[in-house]
């Protein structure tokens, strides 16, 4: 429909131009040029009349009424050339508007056109029924909307993933640009959830459907895009209302010019330049262009009203889980009981968890693989929903899950009670592990803060956001810990969905307020805010439907970028309107005094139109950012982060040593021997595994990063942290050397423990700072 409309206006311009040229040739040959010029006016008059009547039927004033009056006046005054020029300018203005709007909507239309149409479903043969379907199965091509949950699908190279699903293949390379805005292919691993709408950029992959096409991510995006395309920008609605008060003063000015001068042509000249094209054309084009630019960056703004409100927000509220944090549990520590090495506890637990699709199980499997632990295929696995798994791994009886599952009706001992208190104090969750009927350890899990969250919050404050508030259902002490680490102005904890709605309404009374969330329970709060912002491609469900803005890229630092695009788009729209209307009013005054004849006035008005539309199209360009020119190659950034992952077991090992030191000093010779062994082992781990990494960073990596970040000594603070790490490590090694022959007393052991735990805390903080820096400098969204 849009293309047909655009082609019609282009054809109309060509026909009227041909009639105008025909009249000009007739005039030069001495013939009467009136007939082709009148035909041009009548043709454009007919089109404008139909549009005006349609606008009146829809109870809209219709600013086309001025153009209608102008062409009628030209015919009445026998100003045929002026009428033909006006008709051509009016037709070309409409064609230019359609072209500009079409270009501005291009990114939105591209999303709709890429909707998955077909899927390839694997059909098991009867002989293979119940087995993993590979050989003996066939493929059938079906419509994407015929896919059912649980179907096994094959996606060929270059094809679009038709539904949200679970990756069955070992790895897959995917082009996620249409969904996330990420320009480079991203590698996914077995067990990852794939979003519909992404393109298979590698070899054929297999996935299991988790949703139907109707309820998949891309369908939700398409519905929201359709809403964005169908909505009228607020400036467009304003233009319709504008005619109600603009037309009478124009008619009065035209009548006054006629009455004072006695020349009706002056009235015609005033009408020619009076059409409010800057408001009709430029402002909507700027708004649509900004929406299109945002969509290109993975930010779906549903309509012009949402864009204006986004540009005006002063306060922002954030849900915690899944918005500020990843929403997925990550292993942050391993508490192993005596006789069970921490890595062995994780390896056996992850081996068992391979058969589970629970998010915690998949997180443990991913962490074990990051640590290069060898996983075995489990046997006799039984999963208790909400509790955990039991089974056999390498001949060992293994159970992973809740404490109730591990104890099997037994009672907690002192070790278990201490770990439960520790988890509660730190706001952690955990998976207990039992091996061969013995408590083997506790895998501590936490919902980690997103790497981009601190950077995003700083960028929002720099952009003028006055107040940030964190909403959470967590306990007050846990929520405050997260809020303080991120620098929020306020934290509202232990809030139910209804409490969140009340908090949003309260903030709205302070000023224009946005709410950022990602879960189904956030939908009411998103709807209550002036601007609801749904987080990530996963938000294409209830939260995204309730939101005004959807961040398709699962990164919070897209929000400052979207805020910049919205503010720039609105600024350009207002700029175009003010400048264009000022020029139009000036041209009306000049025409009223007789210095601007109708034909020249039409040309002047066309020049104003072209100028303001070209200015409006500037909104298609992204706003300038302050990103560093040099970027870390994707592979290097991933390598640096992988190094930190590989060092996490080293920190776990040192932390276990610190816990061992606690109360270990005694007069027992066996205890002394074990204590000395642990002290020397920890010293060896620090010297041989931790310090070489830090020295390499200081001597090789930091000088390279300093050139990217620029400024005077930009890595100075990070280098200072290195020096503190080296100091603590050196102090520990000195004490360890002193105790090589003679065992330490209890006070000396506590000093060793203090130094070791201080070292671990600083290194963990340092890793977090470095990872945020790598993330910021990375040349790709991760």
XYZ file of C-alpha atoms in Angstrom:
782
model
C 0.000 0.000 0.000
C 2.788 2.402 0.900
C 4.622 1.647 -2.369
C 1.433 2.120 -4.399
C 0.837 5.475 -2.785
C 4.419 6.535 -3.455
C 4.230 5.478 -7.106
C 0.938 7.350 -7.542
C 2.428 10.610 -6.290
C 5.494 10.183 -8.489
C 3.274 9.588 -11.528
C 1.177 12.631 -10.601
C 4.292 14.810 -10.489
C 5.400 13.562 -13.922
C 1.985 14.169 -15.513
C 1.664 17.695 -14.100
C 5.277 18.484 -15.086
C 4.495 17.286 -18.611
C 1.384 19.503 -18.790
C 3.354 22.464 -17.421
C 6.095 21.920 -20.019
C 3.559 21.480 -22.813
C 2.015 24.852 -21.966
C 5.478 26.417 -21.942
C 6.274 25.056 -25.423
C 2.911 26.305 -26.703
C 3.640 29.784 -25.314
C 7.063 29.877 -26.992
C 5.467 28.862 -30.319
C 2.886 31.632 -30.033
C -0.034 29.310 -29.290
C -2.456 29.520 -26.354
C -0.860 27.716 -23.340
C -3.964 27.944 -21.149
C -5.432 24.504 -21.851
C -2.516 22.312 -20.587
C -1.966 24.618 -17.610
C -5.662 24.489 -16.698
C -5.563 20.689 -17.066
C -2.637 20.534 -14.610
C -4.544 22.639 -12.082
C -7.771 20.667 -12.472
C -5.948 17.337 -12.083
C -4.235 18.436 -8.862
C -7.459 20.094 -7.702
C -9.324 16.796 -8.063
C -6.719 14.922 -6.018
C -6.661 17.610 -3.320
C -10.480 17.671 -3.162
C -10.651 13.911 -2.599
C -8.049 14.112 0.142
C -9.794 17.057 1.807
C -13.185 15.324 1.776
C -11.577 12.180 3.227
C -10.001 14.281 5.993
C -13.336 15.944 6.775
C -15.035 12.518 6.873
C -12.444 11.455 9.465
C -13.206 14.641 11.438
C -9.847 16.172 10.652
C -9.541 19.762 9.547
C -7.109 18.975 6.724
C -4.423 21.510 5.918
C -4.890 20.622 2.230
C -7.797 23.066 2.343
C -5.404 25.985 1.824
C -3.926 24.390 -1.293
C -7.459 23.764 -2.550
C -8.414 27.409 -2.055
C -5.192 28.573 -3.728
C -5.748 26.554 -6.924
C -9.419 27.611 -7.112
C -8.341 31.241 -6.757
C -5.724 30.800 -9.520
C -8.366 29.459 -11.902
C -10.835 32.202 -10.935
C -8.269 34.936 -11.565
C -7.078 33.297 -14.829
C -3.582 32.997 -13.380
C -3.127 29.761 -15.302
C 0.689 29.662 -15.183
C 0.677 30.392 -11.449
C -1.964 27.726 -10.928
C 0.043 25.149 -12.901
C 3.224 25.976 -10.971
C 1.289 25.731 -7.681
C -0.123 22.358 -8.757
C 3.364 21.121 -9.641
C 4.864 22.369 -6.386
C 2.031 20.837 -4.362
C 2.358 17.490 -6.145
C 6.150 17.464 -5.853
C 5.898 18.357 -2.157
C 3.655 15.363 -1.578
C 5.969 13.076 -3.548
C 8.923 14.371 -1.569
C 7.027 13.715 1.661
C 6.245 10.130 0.599
C 9.857 9.525 -0.441
C 11.215 10.973 2.792
C 8.768 9.054 4.965
C 9.524 5.865 3.031
C 13.239 6.328 3.546
C 12.688 7.070 7.211
C 10.573 3.909 7.621
C 13.045 1.720 5.759
C 14.518 0.100 8.866
C 11.059 -0.607 10.267
C 9.835 -2.065 6.986
C 12.922 -4.265 6.683
C 12.039 -5.878 10.010
C 8.532 -6.725 8.822
C 9.676 -8.064 5.443
C 12.063 -10.544 7.091
C 9.302 -12.372 8.938
C 10.063 -16.132 8.814
C 7.702 -17.905 6.386
C 8.725 -21.576 6.380
C 10.376 -24.123 8.665
C 11.990 -27.522 8.122
C 10.713 -30.048 10.622
C 12.528 -33.312 11.308
C 10.246 -36.339 11.243
C 11.394 -39.443 13.097
C 10.932 -42.816 11.477
C 9.144 -45.459 13.519
C 12.381 -47.415 13.849
C 14.032 -44.450 15.552
C 11.077 -43.506 17.739
C 12.218 -42.394 21.176
C 15.861 -42.075 20.128
C 17.802 -38.989 19.277
C 16.668 -38.215 15.716
C 19.534 -38.239 13.263
C 19.782 -41.143 10.839
C 16.503 -42.636 9.696
C 14.611 -39.331 9.955
C 13.289 -37.117 7.174
C 12.613 -33.402 6.721
C 9.369 -31.747 5.714
C 8.873 -28.101 4.815
C 5.979 -26.543 6.685
C 4.669 -22.989 7.196
C 6.370 -21.296 10.139
C 3.008 -20.815 11.851
C 2.503 -24.608 11.829
C 5.449 -25.264 14.149
C 4.440 -26.718 17.508
C 6.298 -26.567 20.824
C 8.717 -29.501 21.016
C 9.204 -29.890 17.251
C 12.762 -30.568 16.095
C 13.704 -28.118 13.335
C 16.604 -27.837 10.919
C 17.683 -24.333 9.866
C 19.751 -24.332 6.708
C 22.594 -21.866 5.997
C 21.210 -18.426 5.199
C 17.739 -19.222 6.524
C 15.889 -17.336 9.236
C 15.240 -19.119 12.537
C 11.425 -19.465 12.431
C 10.615 -19.760 16.169
C 12.276 -19.345 19.543
C 14.055 -22.590 20.326
C 16.774 -24.478 22.174
C 19.964 -25.141 20.207
C 20.573 -28.883 19.851
C 23.681 -28.623 17.665
C 27.066 -28.218 19.363
C 27.628 -24.690 18.003
C 25.967 -22.231 15.647
C 27.052 -18.958 14.037
C 24.152 -16.507 13.864
C 23.534 -13.127 12.288
C 21.391 -11.442 14.963
C 21.390 -7.958 13.407
C 17.655 -7.872 12.669
C 16.758 -8.629 16.287
C 19.590 -7.151 18.342
C 21.293 -4.643 16.030
C 24.566 -6.582 16.366
C 26.380 -6.321 13.019
C 28.742 -9.283 13.409
C 27.843 -12.990 13.609
C 27.683 -14.404 17.103
C 28.568 -17.959 18.098
C 26.081 -19.882 20.216
C 26.619 -23.200 22.016
C 24.472 -26.234 22.655
C 21.738 -25.469 25.162
C 21.545 -21.741 24.297
C 18.142 -20.302 23.509
C 17.871 -18.917 19.962
C 15.516 -16.094 19.064
C 13.300 -16.217 16.012
C 14.296 -13.768 13.274
C 18.061 -14.384 13.480
C 19.837 -15.814 10.432
C 21.927 -18.964 10.369
C 25.323 -17.667 9.215
C 27.083 -21.046 9.450
C 26.419 -24.703 8.787
C 22.955 -26.291 9.235
C 21.786 -26.207 12.837
C 19.161 -28.096 14.786
C 16.893 -26.682 17.455
C 13.909 -27.699 19.507
C 10.948 -25.324 19.335
C 10.163 -23.660 22.658
C 7.363 -21.433 21.332
C 5.032 -21.262 18.368
C 5.686 -18.649 15.683
C 2.844 -16.472 16.989
C 4.330 -16.292 20.471
C 8.005 -16.093 19.428
C 10.229 -13.069 19.758
C 10.131 -11.953 16.136
C 6.339 -12.071 15.934
C 6.205 -9.760 18.933
C 8.682 -7.409 17.263
C 6.659 -7.381 14.030
C 3.463 -6.548 15.932
C 5.199 -3.646 17.626
C 6.694 -2.460 14.316
C 3.261 -2.530 12.701
C 1.976 -0.399 15.568
C 4.868 2.025 15.107
C 4.180 2.312 11.358
C 0.443 2.777 11.789
C 0.670 5.466 14.455
C 0.629 9.130 13.569
C 3.379 11.302 14.930
C 2.061 13.939 17.363
C 3.308 16.680 15.059
C 1.113 15.230 12.279
C -1.956 15.381 14.508
C -0.959 18.912 15.460
C -0.824 19.835 11.754
C -4.413 18.673 11.322
C -5.533 20.851 14.236
C -3.295 23.671 13.015
C -5.639 24.428 10.104
C -8.429 25.387 12.503
C -6.581 28.481 13.681
C -4.137 29.052 10.831
C -6.572 29.249 7.895
C -8.672 32.191 9.219
C -5.685 34.555 9.778
C -4.320 33.653 6.327
C -7.661 34.468 4.718
C -7.826 37.734 6.666
C -4.287 38.698 5.545
C -5.054 37.766 1.914
C -8.327 39.738 2.041
C -6.579 42.751 3.594
C -3.888 42.712 0.894
C -6.620 42.618 -1.787
C -8.700 45.337 -0.110
C -5.799 47.734 0.461
C -4.199 47.262 -2.951
C -7.315 46.531 -4.957
C -5.397 43.725 -6.665
C -6.810 40.181 -6.116
C -3.515 38.700 -7.351
C -1.902 39.789 -4.096
C -4.415 37.673 -2.185
C -3.483 34.748 -4.409
C 0.230 35.319 -3.717
C -0.426 35.259 0.042
C -2.341 31.976 -0.284
C 0.458 30.436 -2.376
C 3.083 30.876 0.333
C 0.740 30.211 3.246
C 0.686 26.400 3.130
C 2.262 25.226 6.440
C 4.486 22.624 4.755
C 7.227 22.710 7.420
C 4.652 21.463 9.921
C 2.916 19.067 7.525
C 6.071 17.521 6.078
C 9.234 18.186 8.021
C 8.190 17.437 11.581
C 6.637 14.002 10.891
C 9.607 13.083 8.693
C 12.022 13.990 11.501
C 10.024 11.963 14.038
C 9.770 8.916 11.745
C 13.452 9.239 10.817
C 14.430 9.210 14.491
C 12.256 6.135 15.114
C 13.912 4.454 12.123
C 17.403 5.348 13.322
C 16.584 3.935 16.745
C 15.294 0.701 15.164
C 18.563 0.373 13.279
C 20.346 0.490 16.637
C 18.089 -2.176 18.154
C 15.739 0.263 19.947
C 12.079 -0.011 18.962
C 10.140 3.171 19.729
C 6.504 2.381 19.094
C 5.222 5.808 18.037
C 5.935 9.501 17.882
C 4.347 10.174 21.249
C 6.687 7.642 22.867
C 9.661 9.303 21.200
C 8.690 12.728 22.526
C 8.122 11.382 26.013
C 11.426 9.513 25.946
C 13.151 12.768 25.000
C 11.559 14.461 28.038
C 12.230 11.939 30.816
C 13.824 13.283 33.974
C 13.548 10.296 36.348
C 14.195 6.610 35.695
C 13.153 3.587 37.726
C 14.797 0.207 37.156
C 13.684 -3.269 38.072
C 16.702 -5.171 39.421
C 16.548 -8.791 38.301
C 17.025 -9.245 34.565
C 17.414 -5.505 33.986
C 20.372 -4.384 36.068
C 21.499 -7.979 36.445
C 21.780 -10.773 33.904
C 18.782 -12.652 35.282
C 20.804 -15.862 35.046
C 22.635 -17.414 38.034
C 26.411 -17.551 37.850
C 28.824 -19.534 39.969
C 30.646 -17.220 42.371
C 32.190 -19.708 44.760
C 32.575 -23.341 45.773
C 32.495 -24.404 49.419
C 33.769 -27.996 49.450
C 33.833 -30.266 52.484
C 36.987 -32.074 53.564
C 38.204 -34.640 51.064
C 36.476 -33.115 48.037
C 38.498 -30.784 45.746
C 36.321 -27.822 44.645
C 36.824 -28.414 40.910
C 35.904 -32.100 41.317
C 32.667 -31.134 43.061
C 31.793 -28.809 40.174
C 32.827 -31.351 37.516
C 30.634 -34.148 38.854
C 27.707 -31.788 39.497
C 27.942 -30.285 35.986
C 28.203 -33.743 34.435
C 24.874 -34.626 36.014
C 23.329 -31.271 35.095
C 24.006 -31.751 31.384
C 20.641 -33.442 30.930
C 18.647 -30.633 32.589
C 17.358 -27.483 30.890
C 17.005 -25.593 34.173
C 18.811 -22.241 34.058
C 20.904 -23.082 37.138
C 21.946 -26.430 35.687
C 22.928 -24.867 32.379
C 24.893 -22.173 34.201
C 26.910 -24.791 36.090
C 27.581 -26.728 32.875
C 28.768 -23.556 31.139
C 31.081 -22.686 34.063
C 32.593 -26.192 34.075
C 33.316 -25.922 30.370
C 34.891 -22.494 30.872
C 37.223 -24.110 33.391
C 38.077 -26.825 30.858
C 36.765 -29.556 33.146
C 36.090 -32.913 31.498
C 32.392 -33.763 31.768
C 31.103 -37.319 31.625
C 27.777 -38.660 30.430
C 25.538 -39.345 33.462
C 23.440 -42.459 33.948
C 20.186 -43.284 35.776
C 19.296 -39.600 35.999
C 16.136 -38.607 37.813
C 15.003 -34.983 37.974
C 12.770 -33.752 40.772
C 11.043 -30.547 39.530
C 12.036 -27.617 41.701
C 14.413 -29.738 43.785
C 17.298 -30.980 41.610
C 18.749 -34.145 40.067
C 20.106 -37.488 41.202
C 22.064 -40.021 39.145
C 25.370 -41.717 38.580
C 28.545 -40.199 37.149
C 31.644 -42.358 36.572
C 30.315 -44.885 39.093
C 29.665 -42.259 41.775
C 26.210 -41.596 43.170
C 25.671 -37.847 42.700
C 22.859 -35.485 43.728
C 22.685 -31.751 42.956
C 19.996 -29.359 44.124
C 18.151 -28.206 47.200
C 19.199 -29.026 50.738
C 16.029 -31.111 51.206
C 16.995 -33.284 48.228
C 20.534 -33.780 49.547
C 19.562 -34.560 53.153
C 16.702 -36.902 52.183
C 14.834 -36.141 55.386
C 17.971 -35.855 57.528
C 18.977 -32.880 59.684
C 21.467 -30.109 58.982
C 24.879 -30.176 60.637
C 26.915 -27.152 61.749
C 28.696 -26.882 58.372
C 25.404 -26.709 56.512
C 23.845 -24.204 58.914
C 26.896 -21.947 58.613
C 26.633 -22.015 54.794
C 22.937 -21.204 54.911
C 23.672 -18.152 57.081
C 26.471 -17.141 54.725
C 24.136 -17.330 51.697
C 21.449 -15.294 53.448
C 23.920 -12.574 54.484
C 25.313 -12.216 50.948
C 21.990 -12.585 49.152
C 23.189 -15.689 47.295
C 21.475 -18.853 46.181
C 23.166 -22.218 46.015
C 23.106 -25.816 44.849
C 24.188 -28.429 47.380
C 26.116 -31.462 46.097
C 26.129 -34.982 47.517
C 28.658 -37.559 46.311
C 28.493 -41.186 47.393
C 26.002 -40.360 50.157
C 28.303 -37.673 51.657
C 27.816 -33.915 51.635
C 30.476 -32.814 49.140
C 29.958 -29.097 48.976
C 27.921 -26.051 48.058
C 27.985 -24.273 44.704
C 27.305 -20.601 45.443
C 25.302 -18.751 42.791
C 24.530 -15.092 42.262
C 22.645 -13.031 39.717
C 25.565 -10.968 38.422
C 25.339 -7.278 37.570
C 25.508 -6.744 33.814
C 28.875 -5.495 32.599
C 27.188 -2.601 30.816
C 25.033 -1.476 33.773
C 27.493 0.888 35.563
C 28.490 2.474 32.272
C 24.846 2.915 31.239
C 23.898 4.609 34.508
C 26.822 7.015 34.278
C 25.865 7.849 30.684
C 22.240 8.494 31.705
C 23.307 10.900 34.446
C 25.574 12.711 31.974
C 22.624 12.931 29.581
C 20.618 14.843 32.185
C 18.625 12.161 34.021
C 18.153 13.747 37.440
C 17.059 10.800 39.588
C 17.519 7.031 39.344
C 15.644 4.565 41.559
C 16.073 0.794 41.860
C 12.969 -1.343 42.465
C 13.344 -4.869 43.789
C 11.448 -7.648 45.445
C 14.625 -8.648 47.329
C 15.305 -8.020 50.990
C 16.315 -4.474 51.883
C 19.929 -5.343 52.769
C 20.509 -7.304 49.536
C 18.922 -4.602 47.377
C 20.864 -1.825 49.111
C 24.147 -3.629 48.470
C 23.455 -3.682 44.717
C 22.109 -0.113 44.655
C 25.119 1.305 46.505
C 27.537 -0.476 44.182
C 25.821 1.116 41.182
C 25.269 4.609 42.568
C 21.456 4.833 42.609
C 19.793 7.840 44.188
C 17.237 5.654 45.972
C 16.330 1.994 46.431
C 12.859 0.567 47.071
C 13.129 -3.055 48.218
C 10.658 -5.812 49.083
C 8.203 -4.417 46.537
C 5.401 -6.503 45.029
C 4.151 -5.742 41.469
C 1.397 -3.579 42.982
C 3.958 -1.736 45.126
C 6.046 -1.103 42.006
C 3.050 0.493 40.275
C 2.524 2.768 43.284
C 6.207 3.726 43.263
C 6.066 4.570 39.563
C 2.994 6.763 40.022
C 4.689 8.545 42.906
C 7.779 9.278 40.792
C 5.589 10.480 37.893
C 4.360 13.261 40.167
C 7.978 14.434 40.532
C 8.470 14.758 36.782
C 8.376 12.868 33.493
C 9.340 9.319 34.518
C 10.476 6.201 32.696
C 10.343 2.635 34.012
C 12.769 -0.043 32.786
C 11.921 -3.716 33.296
C 11.999 -7.101 31.638
C 9.669 -9.563 33.348
C 5.965 -10.277 33.111
C 5.549 -8.873 36.625
C 6.994 -5.551 35.395
C 4.222 -5.030 32.811
C 1.853 -3.075 35.152
C 4.649 -0.739 36.228
C 5.731 -0.205 32.612
C 2.177 0.709 31.661
C 1.883 3.116 34.606
C 5.026 5.081 33.718
C 5.135 8.037 31.350
C 7.511 5.918 29.269
C 7.662 2.145 29.712
C 10.943 0.602 28.520
C 11.151 -3.184 28.099
C 14.593 -4.715 28.393
C 16.052 -7.018 25.767
C 14.729 -9.224 22.995
C 13.367 -11.507 25.717
C 10.907 -8.715 26.510
C 8.770 -9.366 23.434
C 6.063 -10.753 25.720
C 3.809 -9.050 28.224
C 6.373 -6.456 29.326
C 7.149 -5.436 25.745
C 3.463 -5.208 24.862
C 2.935 -2.852 27.806
C 6.044 -0.780 27.051
C 6.420 2.246 24.791
C 10.060 1.461 23.992
C 11.686 -1.963 23.602
C 15.454 -2.453 23.748
C 15.901 -5.323 21.284
C 19.604 -5.482 22.119
C 19.945 -7.154 25.501
C 22.166 -4.360 26.828
C 21.212 -1.548 29.151
C 23.735 0.840 27.583
C 21.435 1.041 24.537
C 19.121 3.224 26.621
C 21.401 6.308 26.708
C 21.827 5.923 22.952
C 18.054 5.752 22.479
C 17.619 8.791 24.702
C 20.121 10.697 22.549
C 18.358 9.701 19.317
C 14.957 10.738 20.711
C 16.198 14.117 21.910
C 18.003 14.811 18.667
C 14.972 13.778 16.583
C 12.638 16.029 18.529
C 15.132 18.900 18.396
C 15.415 18.594 14.613
C 11.611 18.442 14.264
C 11.107 21.588 16.339
C 13.987 23.303 14.542
C 12.451 22.505 11.152
C 9.024 23.756 12.205
C 10.242 27.015 13.746
C 12.630 27.888 10.912
C 10.252 26.814 8.150
C 7.193 28.566 9.549
C 9.178 31.726 10.189
C 10.242 31.775 6.536
C 6.654 31.101 5.398
C 5.265 33.968 7.508
C 7.979 36.282 6.168
C 7.106 35.264 2.588
C 3.391 35.947 3.300
C 4.180 39.484 4.478
C 6.367 40.138 1.412
C 3.599 38.788 -0.859
C 0.980 40.958 0.889
C 3.012 44.068 0.002
C 3.156 43.004 -3.636
C 6.825 42.079 -3.871
C 6.256 38.348 -4.402
C 4.073 37.388 -7.392
C 2.254 34.016 -7.278
C 4.624 32.104 -9.591
C 7.724 33.246 -7.713
C 5.915 32.647 -4.418
C 5.302 29.033 -5.407
C 9.005 28.608 -6.159
C 9.940 30.203 -2.819
C 7.518 27.930 -0.961
C 8.997 24.898 -2.721
C 12.481 25.994 -1.685
C 11.327 26.264 1.935
C 9.783 22.792 1.726
C 12.932 21.208 0.332
C 15.137 22.944 2.907
C 13.096 21.871 5.931
C 12.688 18.286 4.695
C 16.414 17.965 4.059
C 16.983 19.299 7.545
C 14.465 16.804 8.942
C 16.266 13.918 7.250
C 19.317 14.713 9.404
C 17.517 12.686 12.058
C 18.412 9.586 10.030
C 22.015 10.089 11.077
C 22.955 8.844 14.539
C 23.859 11.430 17.144
C 27.585 11.857 17.698
C 28.968 9.768 20.526
C 32.125 9.874 22.584
C 33.194 6.313 21.953
C 36.947 5.832 21.573
C 38.126 5.683 17.964
C 40.351 2.655 18.586
C 38.618 -0.538 19.582
C 39.685 -3.856 21.004
C 39.338 -6.609 18.389
C 36.490 -8.948 19.273
C 38.804 -11.923 19.591
C 41.175 -10.098 21.947
C 38.347 -8.870 24.202
C 36.958 -12.413 24.406
C 40.462 -13.774 25.137
C 41.000 -11.307 27.980
C 37.674 -12.170 29.567
C 38.406 -15.871 29.122
C 41.674 -15.407 31.030
C 39.686 -14.069 33.969
C 37.322 -17.044 33.788
C 40.282 -19.398 33.864
C 41.636 -17.624 36.948
C 38.370 -17.909 38.890
C 39.299 -21.438 40.135
C 42.604 -19.978 41.356
C 40.721 -17.415 43.439
C 38.364 -20.145 44.685
C 41.399 -22.201 45.705
C 42.897 -19.261 47.622
C 39.563 -18.504 49.292
C 39.310 -22.136 50.391
C 42.796 -21.769 51.907
C 41.636 -18.671 53.781
C 38.712 -20.600 55.265
C 41.088 -23.440 56.185
C 43.282 -21.022 58.116
C 40.342 -19.951 60.268
C 40.942 -21.620 63.648
C 43.476 -24.104 62.245
C 46.318 -23.290 64.633
C 46.681 -25.792 67.435
C 49.341 -27.775 69.226
C 48.561 -30.905 67.244
C 51.557 -31.810 65.027
C 49.280 -33.186 62.298
C 47.393 -29.909 62.216
C 50.674 -27.978 62.038
C 51.804 -30.063 59.102
C 48.524 -29.622 57.236
C 48.515 -25.905 57.987
C 52.078 -25.403 56.727
C 51.284 -27.359 53.592
C 48.240 -25.149 52.924
C 50.226 -21.951 53.568
C 52.987 -22.945 51.142
C 50.506 -24.193 48.538
C 48.654 -20.875 48.586
C 51.974 -19.006 48.212
C 52.866 -21.179 45.243
C 49.466 -20.562 43.597
C 49.866 -16.795 44.013
C 53.427 -16.813 42.676
C 52.958 -19.165 39.732
C 49.389 -18.564 38.561
C 48.051 -15.200 39.707
C 51.000 -12.803 39.590
C 52.214 -13.695 36.048
C 48.807 -12.672 34.680
C 48.814 -9.338 36.546
C 52.399 -8.536 35.503
C 51.613 -9.280 31.854
C 48.594 -6.961 32.023
C 50.663 -4.183 33.587
C 53.623 -4.451 31.218
C 51.928 -5.267 27.893
C 48.170 -4.755 27.926
C 47.843 -1.471 29.823
C 50.220 0.524 27.567
C 48.115 -0.559 24.561
C 44.845 0.311 26.301
C 46.194 3.731 27.324
C 46.525 4.664 23.638
C 42.854 3.810 23.082
C 41.479 5.582 26.155
C 43.753 8.621 25.726
C 44.304 11.433 28.215
C 47.083 11.797 30.749
C 47.875 8.442 32.365
C 44.355 7.019 31.769
C 45.296 3.639 33.246
C 46.852 5.149 36.376
C 44.091 4.054 38.756
C 44.133 0.501 37.378
C 47.920 0.361 37.701
C 47.612 1.498 41.314
C 45.409 -1.532 41.966
C 48.101 -3.733 40.434
C 50.640 -2.273 42.829
C 48.376 -3.070 45.799
C 47.984 -6.638 44.514
C 51.762 -6.986 44.211
C 52.251 -5.533 47.723
C 49.790 -7.937 49.375
C 51.184 -10.906 47.439
C 54.724 -9.984 48.471
C 53.695 -9.612 52.122
C 51.995 -13.017 52.092
C 55.050 -14.679 50.559
C 57.292 -13.074 53.196
C 55.165 -14.489 56.014
C 54.875 -17.873 54.302
C 58.683 -18.038 54.041
C 59.040 -17.193 57.744
C 56.709 -20.069 58.640
C 58.365 -22.656 56.394
C 60.328 -24.110 59.324
C 58.404 -23.076 62.420
C 54.574 -23.209 62.483
C 52.739 -19.929 63.142
C 50.707 -19.231 66.225
C 47.010 -18.382 66.099
C 47.521 -14.605 65.724
C 49.966 -15.160 62.863
C 47.515 -17.491 61.133
C 44.799 -14.839 61.388
C 47.189 -12.277 59.860
C 47.879 -14.666 56.968
C 44.143 -15.145 56.512
C 43.507 -11.388 56.580
C 46.138 -10.728 53.921
C 44.947 -13.586 51.736
C 41.270 -12.604 51.861
C 42.171 -8.929 51.236
C 44.174 -10.000 48.207
C 41.274 -12.091 46.883
C 38.760 -9.246 47.384
C 40.964 -6.739 45.550
C 41.652 -9.127 42.677
C 37.934 -9.884 42.227
C 37.122 -6.163 42.196
C 40.005 -5.556 39.811
C 38.740 -8.255 37.447
C 35.289 -6.644 37.449
C 36.804 -3.244 36.605
C 38.900 -4.694 33.803
C 35.967 -6.615 32.332
C 33.877 -3.452 32.240
C 36.741 -1.703 30.451
C 37.107 -4.545 27.932
C 33.359 -4.464 27.372
C 33.424 -0.707 26.767
C 36.351 -0.884 24.332
C 35.159 -4.009 22.511
C 34.359 -3.460 18.818
C 31.197 -5.554 19.057
C 28.178 -5.879 21.306
C 28.493 -8.978 23.400
